[in-house]
mmCIF file of C-alpha atoms and ligand atoms in Angstrom:
data_model
loop_
_atom_site.group_PDB
_atom_site.id
_atom_site.type_symbol
_atom_site.label_atom_id
_atom_site.label_comp_id
_atom_site.label_asym_id
_atom_site.label_seq_id
_atom_site.Cartn_x
_atom_site.Cartn_y
_atom_site.Cartn_z
ATOM 1 C CA UNK Q 15 127.327 101.409 83.966
ATOM 2 C CA UNK Q 16 125.774 99.784 86.760
ATOM 3 C CA UNK Q 17 126.639 96.134 87.783
ATOM 4 C CA UNK Q 18 124.609 95.043 90.736
ATOM 5 C CA UNK Q 19 120.878 95.877 91.843
ATOM 6 C CA UNK Q 20 118.988 94.771 94.630
ATOM 7 C CA UNK Q 21 115.207 93.503 95.012
ATOM 8 C CA UNK Q 22 112.887 93.193 97.800
ATOM 9 C CA UNK Q 23 109.295 92.510 98.006
ATOM 10 C CA UNK Q 24 107.455 94.321 101.262
ATOM 11 C CA UNK Q 25 104.123 95.039 102.819
ATOM 12 C CA UNK Q 26 101.093 92.942 101.744
ATOM 13 C CA UNK Q 27 101.799 90.528 99.376
ATOM 14 C CA UNK Q 28 100.090 90.684 96.061
ATOM 15 C CA UNK Q 29 99.395 87.871 93.027
ATOM 16 C CA UNK Q 30 102.502 88.945 90.492
ATOM 17 C CA UNK Q 31 105.017 89.917 92.658
ATOM 18 C CA UNK Q 32 106.651 86.581 91.435
ATOM 19 C CA UNK Q 33 106.197 87.396 87.504
ATOM 20 C CA UNK Q 34 107.776 90.643 88.348
ATOM 21 C CA UNK Q 35 110.973 89.290 90.233
ATOM 22 C CA UNK Q 36 111.142 87.107 87.334
ATOM 23 C CA UNK Q 37 110.593 89.897 85.137
ATOM 24 C CA UNK Q 38 113.683 92.053 86.416
ATOM 25 C CA UNK Q 39 115.878 88.807 86.712
ATOM 26 C CA UNK Q 40 115.246 87.990 83.048
ATOM 27 C CA UNK Q 41 115.678 91.419 81.747
ATOM 28 C CA UNK Q 42 118.664 92.679 83.983
ATOM 29 C CA UNK Q 43 121.258 89.345 83.667
ATOM 30 C CA UNK Q 44 121.454 89.359 79.965
ATOM 31 C CA UNK Q 45 122.537 93.187 79.992
ATOM 32 C CA UNK Q 46 125.167 91.953 82.848
ATOM 33 C CA UNK Q 47 123.568 93.017 85.746
ATOM 34 C CA UNK Q 48 123.784 90.834 88.960
ATOM 35 C CA UNK Q 49 120.471 90.633 91.121
ATOM 36 C CA UNK Q 50 120.435 90.439 94.704
ATOM 37 C CA UNK Q 51 117.101 89.672 96.360
ATOM 38 C CA UNK Q 52 116.468 90.815 100.204
ATOM 39 C CA UNK Q 53 114.188 88.459 102.087
ATOM 40 C CA UNK Q 54 111.066 89.306 104.211
ATOM 41 C CA UNK Q 55 110.951 92.646 103.123
ATOM 42 C CA UNK Q 56 112.971 95.608 104.968
ATOM 43 C CA UNK Q 57 112.909 93.397 107.969
ATOM 44 C CA UNK Q 58 115.081 90.892 105.692
ATOM 45 C CA UNK Q 59 117.239 93.650 104.359
ATOM 46 C CA UNK Q 60 118.024 94.902 107.822
ATOM 47 C CA UNK Q 61 119.326 91.282 108.981
ATOM 48 C CA UNK Q 62 121.094 90.918 106.054
ATOM 49 C CA UNK Q 63 119.015 88.125 104.683
ATOM 50 C CA UNK Q 64 119.989 87.822 100.728
ATOM 51 C CA UNK Q 65 119.098 85.366 97.806
ATOM 52 C CA UNK Q 66 121.039 85.750 94.864
ATOM 53 C CA UNK Q 67 118.878 85.618 91.767
ATOM 54 C CA UNK Q 68 119.648 84.025 88.523
ATOM 55 C CA UNK Q 69 117.653 83.202 85.540
ATOM 56 C CA UNK Q 70 116.966 79.468 86.616
ATOM 57 C CA UNK Q 71 116.003 80.934 90.216
ATOM 58 C CA UNK Q 72 113.023 82.541 88.625
ATOM 59 C CA UNK Q 73 111.864 79.417 86.618
ATOM 60 C CA UNK Q 74 108.463 78.268 87.255
ATOM 61 C CA UNK Q 75 107.320 80.800 89.220
ATOM 62 C CA UNK Q 76 105.408 82.962 87.010
ATOM 63 C CA UNK Q 77 101.909 81.674 88.108
ATOM 64 C CA UNK Q 78 102.679 81.591 91.585
ATOM 65 C CA UNK Q 79 100.777 83.857 94.285
ATOM 66 C CA UNK Q 80 102.665 85.009 97.016
ATOM 67 C CA UNK Q 81 106.308 85.980 96.669
ATOM 68 C CA UNK Q 82 109.245 83.835 96.666
ATOM 69 C CA UNK Q 83 111.292 86.647 98.633
ATOM 70 C CA UNK Q 84 108.721 86.639 101.190
ATOM 71 C CA UNK Q 85 107.464 89.900 102.718
ATOM 72 C CA UNK Q 86 106.842 91.610 106.087
ATOM 73 C CA UNK Q 87 105.946 94.673 107.752
ATOM 74 C CA UNK Q 88 108.640 96.234 109.628
ATOM 75 C CA UNK Q 89 108.234 98.906 112.029
ATOM 76 C CA UNK Q 90 112.085 99.224 112.692
ATOM 77 C CA UNK Q 91 113.128 100.184 108.853
ATOM 78 C CA UNK Q 92 110.690 103.321 109.519
ATOM 79 C CA UNK Q 93 113.137 104.755 112.187
ATOM 80 C CA UNK Q 94 116.408 106.974 111.569
ATOM 81 C CA UNK Q 95 118.730 103.828 112.995
ATOM 82 C CA UNK Q 96 116.735 101.478 110.549
ATOM 83 C CA UNK Q 97 117.350 103.568 107.626
ATOM 84 C CA UNK Q 98 121.121 103.996 108.671
ATOM 85 C CA UNK Q 99 121.672 100.186 108.855
ATOM 86 C CA UNK Q 100 119.940 99.410 105.654
ATOM 87 C CA UNK Q 101 121.700 101.862 103.819
ATOM 88 C CA UNK Q 102 125.156 100.658 105.189
ATOM 89 C CA UNK Q 103 123.809 97.030 104.259
ATOM 90 C CA UNK Q 104 123.252 98.081 100.600
ATOM 91 C CA UNK Q 105 126.546 100.042 100.345
ATOM 92 C CA UNK Q 106 128.331 96.726 101.861
ATOM 93 C CA UNK Q 107 126.905 94.494 99.086
ATOM 94 C CA UNK Q 108 127.800 97.251 96.441
ATOM 95 C CA UNK Q 109 123.981 97.504 95.237
ATOM 96 C CA UNK Q 110 123.495 100.549 92.971
ATOM 97 C CA UNK Q 111 119.978 100.415 92.705
ATOM 98 C CA UNK Q 112 117.003 98.949 94.973
ATOM 99 C CA UNK Q 113 113.906 97.867 93.009
ATOM 100 C CA UNK Q 114 110.859 97.825 95.672
ATOM 101 C CA UNK Q 115 107.908 95.944 94.681
ATOM 102 C CA UNK Q 116 105.329 96.712 97.266
ATOM 103 C CA UNK Q 117 102.440 99.575 98.082
ATOM 104 C CA UNK Q 118 103.019 103.063 98.821
ATOM 105 C CA UNK Q 119 104.312 102.482 102.709
ATOM 106 C CA UNK Q 120 107.017 100.717 101.089
ATOM 107 C CA UNK Q 121 107.630 103.473 98.812
ATOM 108 C CA UNK Q 122 107.706 105.840 101.492
ATOM 109 C CA UNK Q 123 110.664 103.858 103.254
ATOM 110 C CA UNK Q 124 112.404 103.773 99.693
ATOM 111 C CA UNK Q 125 112.202 107.362 99.426
ATOM 112 C CA UNK Q 126 113.724 107.693 103.133
ATOM 113 C CA UNK Q 127 116.260 105.070 102.105
ATOM 114 C CA UNK Q 128 117.541 107.082 98.829
ATOM 115 C CA UNK Q 129 117.577 110.451 100.815
ATOM 116 C CA UNK Q 130 120.148 108.775 103.341
ATOM 117 C CA UNK Q 131 122.159 106.370 101.183
ATOM 118 C CA UNK Q 132 122.104 108.170 97.659
ATOM 119 C CA UNK Q 133 121.270 104.745 96.179
ATOM 120 C CA UNK Q 134 118.609 105.218 93.038
ATOM 121 C CA UNK Q 135 115.235 103.253 94.374
ATOM 122 C CA UNK Q 136 112.467 102.445 91.812
ATOM 123 C CA UNK Q 137 109.047 101.286 93.242
ATOM 124 C CA UNK Q 138 106.991 98.530 91.370
ATOM 125 C CA UNK Q 139 103.402 99.395 92.742
ATOM 126 C CA UNK Q 140 102.327 95.713 93.922
ATOM 127 C CA UNK Q 141 99.128 95.718 95.985
ATOM 128 C CA UNK Q 142 95.657 94.281 95.973
ATOM 129 C CA UNK Q 143 94.532 97.839 97.270
ATOM 130 C CA UNK Q 144 95.357 99.422 93.972
ATOM 131 C CA UNK Q 145 95.832 102.603 96.000
ATOM 132 C CA UNK Q 146 99.016 103.644 94.575
ATOM 133 C CA UNK Q 147 99.044 107.402 92.868
ATOM 134 C CA UNK Q 148 100.180 107.791 89.042
ATOM 135 C CA UNK Q 149 99.193 104.422 88.063
ATOM 136 C CA UNK Q 150 95.735 102.968 86.710
ATOM 137 C CA UNK Q 151 96.194 99.924 88.073
ATOM 138 C CA UNK Q 152 98.662 97.579 90.253
ATOM 139 C CA UNK Q 153 100.445 94.082 90.492
ATOM 140 C CA UNK Q 154 97.784 91.804 91.902
ATOM 141 C CA UNK Q 155 94.655 93.895 91.730
ATOM 142 C CA UNK Q 156 93.070 92.514 88.712
ATOM 143 C CA UNK Q 157 93.488 88.799 90.290
ATOM 144 C CA UNK Q 158 92.044 90.408 93.736
ATOM 145 C CA UNK Q 159 89.069 91.604 92.031
ATOM 146 C CA UNK Q 160 88.526 88.058 90.234
ATOM 147 C CA UNK Q 161 88.889 86.196 93.177
ATOM 148 C CA UNK Q 162 86.295 88.018 94.898
ATOM 149 C CA UNK Q 163 84.068 88.307 91.625
ATOM 150 C CA UNK Q 164 84.168 84.141 91.448
ATOM 151 C CA UNK Q 165 83.564 84.071 95.173
ATOM 152 C CA UNK Q 166 80.086 86.480 94.891
ATOM 153 C CA UNK Q 167 78.993 84.571 91.966
ATOM 154 C CA UNK Q 168 78.911 81.744 94.123
ATOM 155 C CA UNK Q 169 77.146 83.495 96.866
ATOM 156 C CA UNK Q 170 74.785 84.655 94.442
ATOM 157 C CA UNK Q 171 73.125 81.217 93.923
ATOM 158 C CA UNK Q 172 72.619 80.495 97.435
ATOM 159 C CA UNK Q 173 71.167 83.867 98.120
ATOM 160 C CA UNK Q 174 69.010 83.646 94.880
ATOM 161 C CA UNK Q 175 67.708 80.320 96.325
ATOM 162 C CA UNK Q 176 66.766 81.419 99.572
ATOM 163 C CA UNK Q 177 65.738 84.949 98.763
ATOM 164 C CA UNK Q 178 68.497 86.615 101.151
ATOM 165 C CA UNK Q 179 70.550 89.603 101.418
ATOM 166 C CA UNK Q 180 74.304 88.986 101.366
ATOM 167 C CA UNK Q 181 76.713 91.519 102.983
ATOM 168 C CA UNK Q 182 80.069 90.558 101.226
ATOM 169 C CA UNK Q 183 83.241 92.735 102.969
ATOM 170 C CA UNK Q 184 86.105 92.822 100.678
ATOM 171 C CA UNK Q 185 89.547 93.998 101.496
ATOM 172 C CA UNK Q 186 90.588 97.862 101.422
ATOM 173 C CA UNK Q 187 91.140 98.737 105.002
ATOM 174 C CA UNK Q 188 91.692 102.776 103.792
ATOM 175 C CA UNK Q 189 90.467 102.817 99.859
ATOM 176 C CA UNK Q 190 87.379 101.493 97.967
ATOM 177 C CA UNK Q 191 88.926 100.399 94.724
ATOM 178 C CA UNK Q 192 88.531 96.828 95.115
ATOM 179 C CA UNK Q 193 84.998 97.431 96.579
ATOM 180 C CA UNK Q 194 84.423 99.311 93.739
ATOM 181 C CA UNK Q 195 85.384 97.214 90.856
ATOM 182 C CA UNK Q 196 83.994 94.092 92.459
ATOM 183 C CA UNK Q 197 80.624 95.727 93.398
ATOM 184 C CA UNK Q 198 80.137 96.842 89.876
ATOM 185 C CA UNK Q 199 81.299 93.354 88.291
ATOM 186 C CA UNK Q 200 79.602 91.368 90.194
ATOM 187 C CA UNK Q 201 76.102 93.472 89.956
ATOM 188 C CA UNK Q 202 75.760 94.338 93.391
ATOM 189 C CA UNK Q 203 72.813 96.430 94.476
ATOM 190 C CA UNK Q 204 74.819 98.536 97.149
ATOM 191 C CA UNK Q 205 78.638 99.382 97.088
ATOM 192 C CA UNK Q 206 80.366 101.058 100.324
ATOM 193 C CA UNK Q 207 83.646 102.724 100.043
ATOM 194 C CA UNK Q 208 85.415 104.364 102.971
ATOM 195 C CA UNK Q 209 85.612 107.775 100.789
ATOM 196 C CA UNK Q 210 81.688 108.038 100.582
ATOM 197 C CA UNK Q 211 79.794 108.202 103.660
ATOM 198 C CA UNK Q 212 76.071 106.225 103.506
ATOM 199 C CA UNK Q 213 73.938 105.918 106.142
ATOM 200 C CA UNK Q 214 71.871 102.868 107.130
ATOM 201 C CA UNK Q 215 68.627 104.487 106.040
ATOM 202 C CA UNK Q 216 69.608 105.010 102.685
ATOM 203 C CA UNK Q 217 71.087 101.495 102.596
ATOM 204 C CA UNK Q 218 68.017 99.745 103.409
ATOM 205 C CA UNK Q 219 65.799 101.978 101.075
ATOM 206 C CA UNK Q 220 68.034 100.876 98.507
ATOM 207 C CA UNK Q 221 67.063 97.109 99.388
ATOM 208 C CA UNK Q 222 63.434 97.806 99.957
ATOM 209 C CA UNK Q 223 62.921 99.432 96.680
ATOM 210 C CA UNK Q 224 65.163 96.389 95.008
ATOM 211 C CA UNK Q 225 62.438 94.309 96.608
ATOM 212 C CA UNK Q 226 59.470 96.218 95.296
ATOM 213 C CA UNK Q 227 60.939 95.729 91.796
ATOM 214 C CA UNK Q 228 60.465 92.115 92.274
ATOM 215 C CA UNK Q 229 64.299 91.676 93.022
ATOM 216 C CA UNK Q 230 64.080 88.640 95.287
ATOM 217 C CA UNK Q 231 67.823 88.837 96.832
ATOM 218 C CA UNK Q 232 70.416 91.298 96.698
ATOM 219 C CA UNK Q 233 74.091 91.662 97.152
ATOM 220 C CA UNK Q 234 75.862 94.792 99.265
ATOM 221 C CA UNK Q 235 79.803 94.691 98.832
ATOM 222 C CA UNK Q 236 81.488 96.586 101.657
ATOM 223 C CA UNK Q 237 85.300 97.452 101.605
ATOM 224 C CA UNK Q 238 86.206 96.597 105.218
ATOM 225 C CA UNK Q 239 87.349 100.387 105.713
ATOM 226 C CA UNK Q 240 83.850 101.338 105.509
ATOM 227 C CA UNK Q 241 82.735 100.288 108.987
ATOM 228 C CA UNK Q 242 81.604 97.258 110.759
ATOM 229 C CA UNK Q 243 79.930 94.872 108.726
ATOM 230 C CA UNK Q 244 78.263 92.828 110.960
ATOM 231 C CA UNK Q 245 76.417 95.761 112.139
ATOM 232 C CA UNK Q 246 75.589 96.655 108.668
ATOM 233 C CA UNK Q 247 74.010 92.864 108.454
ATOM 234 C CA UNK Q 248 72.310 93.446 111.694
ATOM 235 C CA UNK Q 249 71.310 96.830 111.031
ATOM 236 C CA UNK Q 250 69.866 95.800 107.359
ATOM 237 C CA UNK Q 251 68.130 92.721 108.914
ATOM 238 C CA UNK Q 252 66.176 94.853 111.898
ATOM 239 C CA UNK Q 253 64.987 97.427 109.645
ATOM 240 C CA UNK Q 254 64.019 95.737 106.932
ATOM 241 C CA UNK Q 255 62.844 92.281 108.268
ATOM 242 C CA UNK Q 256 65.072 90.810 105.326
ATOM 243 C CA UNK Q 257 66.937 87.679 106.259
ATOM 244 C CA UNK Q 258 70.747 88.858 105.899
ATOM 245 C CA UNK Q 259 73.763 87.296 105.721
ATOM 246 C CA UNK Q 260 77.394 88.398 106.232
ATOM 247 C CA UNK Q 261 80.641 86.647 104.395
ATOM 248 C CA UNK Q 262 84.308 88.333 104.691
ATOM 249 C CA UNK Q 263 86.038 87.455 101.992
ATOM 250 C CA UNK Q 264 89.503 88.089 103.652
ATOM 251 C CA UNK Q 265 92.909 86.718 102.920
ATOM 252 C CA UNK Q 266 91.648 84.628 99.965
ATOM 253 C CA UNK Q 267 91.494 87.638 97.742
ATOM 254 C CA UNK Q 268 95.339 87.869 98.398
ATOM 255 C CA UNK Q 269 96.300 84.703 97.190
ATOM 256 C CA UNK Q 270 96.063 82.336 94.328
ATOM 257 C CA UNK Q 271 97.719 82.085 90.753
ATOM 258 C CA UNK Q 272 97.989 85.820 89.297
ATOM 259 C CA UNK Q 273 95.482 86.392 86.226
ATOM 260 C CA UNK Q 274 97.211 86.914 82.850
ATOM 261 C CA UNK Q 275 96.364 90.652 83.229
ATOM 262 C CA UNK Q 276 98.662 90.490 86.505
ATOM 263 C CA UNK Q 277 101.195 88.799 85.083
ATOM 264 C CA UNK Q 278 101.297 91.328 82.244
ATOM 265 C CA UNK Q 279 101.618 94.272 84.467
ATOM 266 C CA UNK Q 280 104.180 92.732 86.539
ATOM 267 C CA UNK Q 281 106.287 91.746 83.431
ATOM 268 C CA UNK Q 282 106.151 95.500 82.140
ATOM 269 C CA UNK Q 283 106.721 96.844 85.020
ATOM 270 C CA UNK Q 284 109.424 94.709 86.174
ATOM 271 C CA UNK Q 285 111.509 95.228 82.788
ATOM 272 C CA UNK Q 286 110.692 98.489 82.654
ATOM 273 C CA UNK Q 287 112.251 99.551 86.159
ATOM 274 C CA UNK Q 288 115.534 97.737 84.998
ATOM 275 C CA UNK Q 289 115.647 99.623 81.662
ATOM 276 C CA UNK Q 290 115.535 103.008 83.934
ATOM 277 C CA UNK Q 291 118.202 101.591 86.141
ATOM 278 C CA UNK Q 292 120.453 101.345 82.913
ATOM 279 C CA UNK Q 293 119.468 104.578 81.394
ATOM 280 C CA UNK Q 294 119.583 106.789 84.329
ATOM 281 C CA UNK Q 295 120.224 107.496 87.737
ATOM 282 C CA UNK Q 296 116.772 108.854 88.952
ATOM 283 C CA UNK Q 297 114.434 107.582 91.570
ATOM 284 C CA UNK Q 298 110.808 106.792 90.829
ATOM 285 C CA UNK Q 299 107.921 104.952 90.683
ATOM 286 C CA UNK Q 300 106.461 102.702 87.699
ATOM 287 C CA UNK Q 301 102.913 102.942 86.414
ATOM 288 C CA UNK Q 302 100.510 102.535 83.928
ATOM 289 C CA UNK Q 303 98.178 105.311 82.641
ATOM 290 C CA UNK Q 304 96.004 104.557 79.737
ATOM 291 C CA UNK Q 305 97.991 101.329 78.572
ATOM 292 C CA UNK Q 306 101.029 103.135 78.417
ATOM 293 C CA UNK Q 307 103.903 102.584 80.546
ATOM 294 C CA UNK Q 308 105.096 105.883 82.833
ATOM 295 C CA UNK Q 309 107.600 106.873 85.439
ATOM 296 C CA UNK Q 310 106.453 108.983 88.152
ATOM 297 C CA UNK Q 311 108.058 111.019 90.777
ATOM 298 C CA UNK Q 312 108.599 109.202 94.133
ATOM 299 C CA UNK Q 313 107.451 111.908 96.356
ATOM 300 C CA UNK Q 314 104.664 112.993 94.079
ATOM 301 C CA UNK Q 315 103.307 109.521 94.133
ATOM 302 C CA UNK Q 316 103.771 109.440 98.229
ATOM 303 C CA UNK Q 317 102.048 112.737 98.886
ATOM 304 C CA UNK Q 318 99.012 112.270 95.937
ATOM 305 C CA UNK Q 319 95.717 110.943 96.879
ATOM 306 C CA UNK Q 320 94.836 108.594 94.124
ATOM 307 C CA UNK Q 321 91.165 109.462 93.215
ATOM 308 C CA UNK Q 322 88.365 107.010 92.941
ATOM 309 C CA UNK Q 323 86.393 106.803 90.080
ATOM 310 C CA UNK Q 324 82.663 107.996 91.341
ATOM 311 C CA UNK Q 325 81.363 107.570 87.642
ATOM 312 C CA UNK Q 326 81.998 103.924 88.126
ATOM 313 C CA UNK Q 327 79.873 104.135 91.428
ATOM 314 C CA UNK Q 328 77.341 105.895 89.888
ATOM 315 C CA UNK Q 329 77.223 103.152 86.625
ATOM 316 C CA UNK Q 330 77.155 100.198 89.227
ATOM 317 C CA UNK Q 331 73.612 101.846 90.818
ATOM 318 C CA UNK Q 332 72.437 102.821 87.568
ATOM 319 C CA UNK Q 333 72.848 98.832 86.152
ATOM 320 C CA UNK Q 334 71.553 97.690 89.354
ATOM 321 C CA UNK Q 335 68.267 99.228 88.860
HETATM 322 P P1 ADP I 414 102.545 99.104 101.189
HETATM 323 O O1 ADP I 414 104.093 98.855 101.079
HETATM 324 O O2 ADP I 414 101.738 97.306 101.309
HETATM 325 O O3 ADP I 414 101.694 100.058 101.648
HETATM 326 P P2 ADP I 414 102.731 98.997 104.640
HETATM 327 O O4 ADP I 414 102.225 100.130 104.584
HETATM 328 O O5 ADP I 414 102.635 98.086 105.657
HETATM 329 O O6 ADP I 414 102.964 98.276 103.343
HETATM 330 O O7 ADP I 414 104.806 99.507 104.634
HETATM 331 C C1 ADP I 414 105.690 98.339 104.434
HETATM 332 C C2 ADP I 414 106.928 98.897 105.208
HETATM 333 O O8 ADP I 414 107.121 99.745 104.583
HETATM 334 C C3 ADP I 414 106.786 99.061 106.762
HETATM 335 O O9 ADP I 414 106.379 98.170 107.486
HETATM 336 C C4 ADP I 414 107.667 100.101 107.196
HETATM 337 O O10 ADP I 414 108.821 99.048 107.021
HETATM 338 C C5 ADP I 414 108.002 100.840 105.458
HETATM 339 N N1 ADP I 414 107.449 102.214 105.700
HETATM 340 C C6 ADP I 414 105.941 102.289 105.820
HETATM 341 N N2 ADP I 414 106.023 104.009 106.118
HETATM 342 C C7 ADP I 414 107.071 104.201 106.102
HETATM 343 C C8 ADP I 414 107.743 105.608 106.489
HETATM 344 N N3 ADP I 414 106.827 106.552 106.580
HETATM 345 N N4 ADP I 414 108.962 105.878 106.523
HETATM 346 C C9 ADP I 414 109.703 104.626 106.350
HETATM 347 N N5 ADP I 414 109.367 103.519 106.334
HETATM 348 C C10 ADP I 414 108.100 103.223 105.942
HETATM 349 O O1 F6P I 415 97.528 94.556 101.156
HETATM 350 C C1 F6P I 415 96.727 95.565 101.674
HETATM 351 C C2 F6P I 415 95.550 94.729 102.346
HETATM 352 O O2 F6P I 415 94.997 93.775 101.638
HETATM 353 C C3 F6P I 415 94.422 95.722 103.014
HETATM 354 O O3 F6P I 415 93.317 96.052 102.174
HETATM 355 C C4 F6P I 415 94.056 94.873 104.469
HETATM 356 O O4 F6P I 415 93.573 95.607 105.154
HETATM 357 C C5 F6P I 415 95.552 94.245 104.807
HETATM 358 O O5 F6P I 415 96.424 94.414 103.857
HETATM 359 C C6 F6P I 415 95.697 93.167 105.863
HETATM 360 O O6 F6P I 415 96.569 92.722 105.681
HETATM 361 P P1 F6P I 415 97.325 92.117 106.845
HETATM 362 O O7 F6P I 415 96.598 91.091 107.529
HETATM 363 O O8 F6P I 415 98.664 91.841 106.456
HETATM 364 O O9 F6P I 415 97.642 93.166 108.071
#
């Protein structure tokens, strides 16, 4: 029977990380599992920065964005010495399982840590990019989608008044999950994702066709990883003659109070991870598939590329007619 676990939030923060910390503590403590939080991601772990987490420590945080444990990116951890040092620190604290709330980069680190230390590691997917394989969604994704859509609804007002094209850049350095869902639900005429090439001619043709159909303004949603948004704005303006503006939504998408859906996912993932610790020594990554909780192989999750639902892109184009 295990008696002590560690928790860390790592990589880019995501709204709902706090709800996950709360769920872990509130499921673990009544089952006699002590919970130790490591601050500032793997950087704080390497520096032995700890925060004991009790039932009341996690009170009043379910609605807060960010993470009370703080987070960081830590290149030092991704070295042999870093992993060995982290392993020693965890063993000194008698940690029997480490719960890692983060994205696939953090899970790569967790796998290395497991290989070196033998300590059970459980990944809890939390990233606004939703780019973790084996799960339909991640903690924070729904919040980021809603934040971006609300911002675009406002932009739409001014776009319509002035009859302009708006290029709106959303996050997603490598993947287009956020851009796709935001684009579809904000009614964008064009959605540009890193996974699918699209040349400027075809973008302009879509916008010109749209004007011919008496649409007086247009929304172009572009994932940051697709390319240079300022260049896209300039090219659209030059080739179509339409007045074009660019808004980069940026880190606004990473903050704010988590939506009910993000809190729900966080609560399900966090409590399930604790159940896994109690019932087995298996390492893995928690996920949601067709609204059911699943437990995926850690190596598989890291190796696999999550497919983008191109049907959604087609639907978005069809409905933006
Ligand atoms: P995310 O978890 O959101 O994908 P990152 O990709 O920035 O975020 O990864 C977070 C941290 O995980 C990195 O700063 C590093 O400490 C660790 N990490 C990432 N990749 C590896 C790797 N290949 N091996 C060991 N640790 C890694
Ligand atoms: O959390 C993932 C992500 O939002 C990416 O989409 C984005 O490119 C990146 O983080 C930027 O984060 P930071 O400014 O923390 O490097």
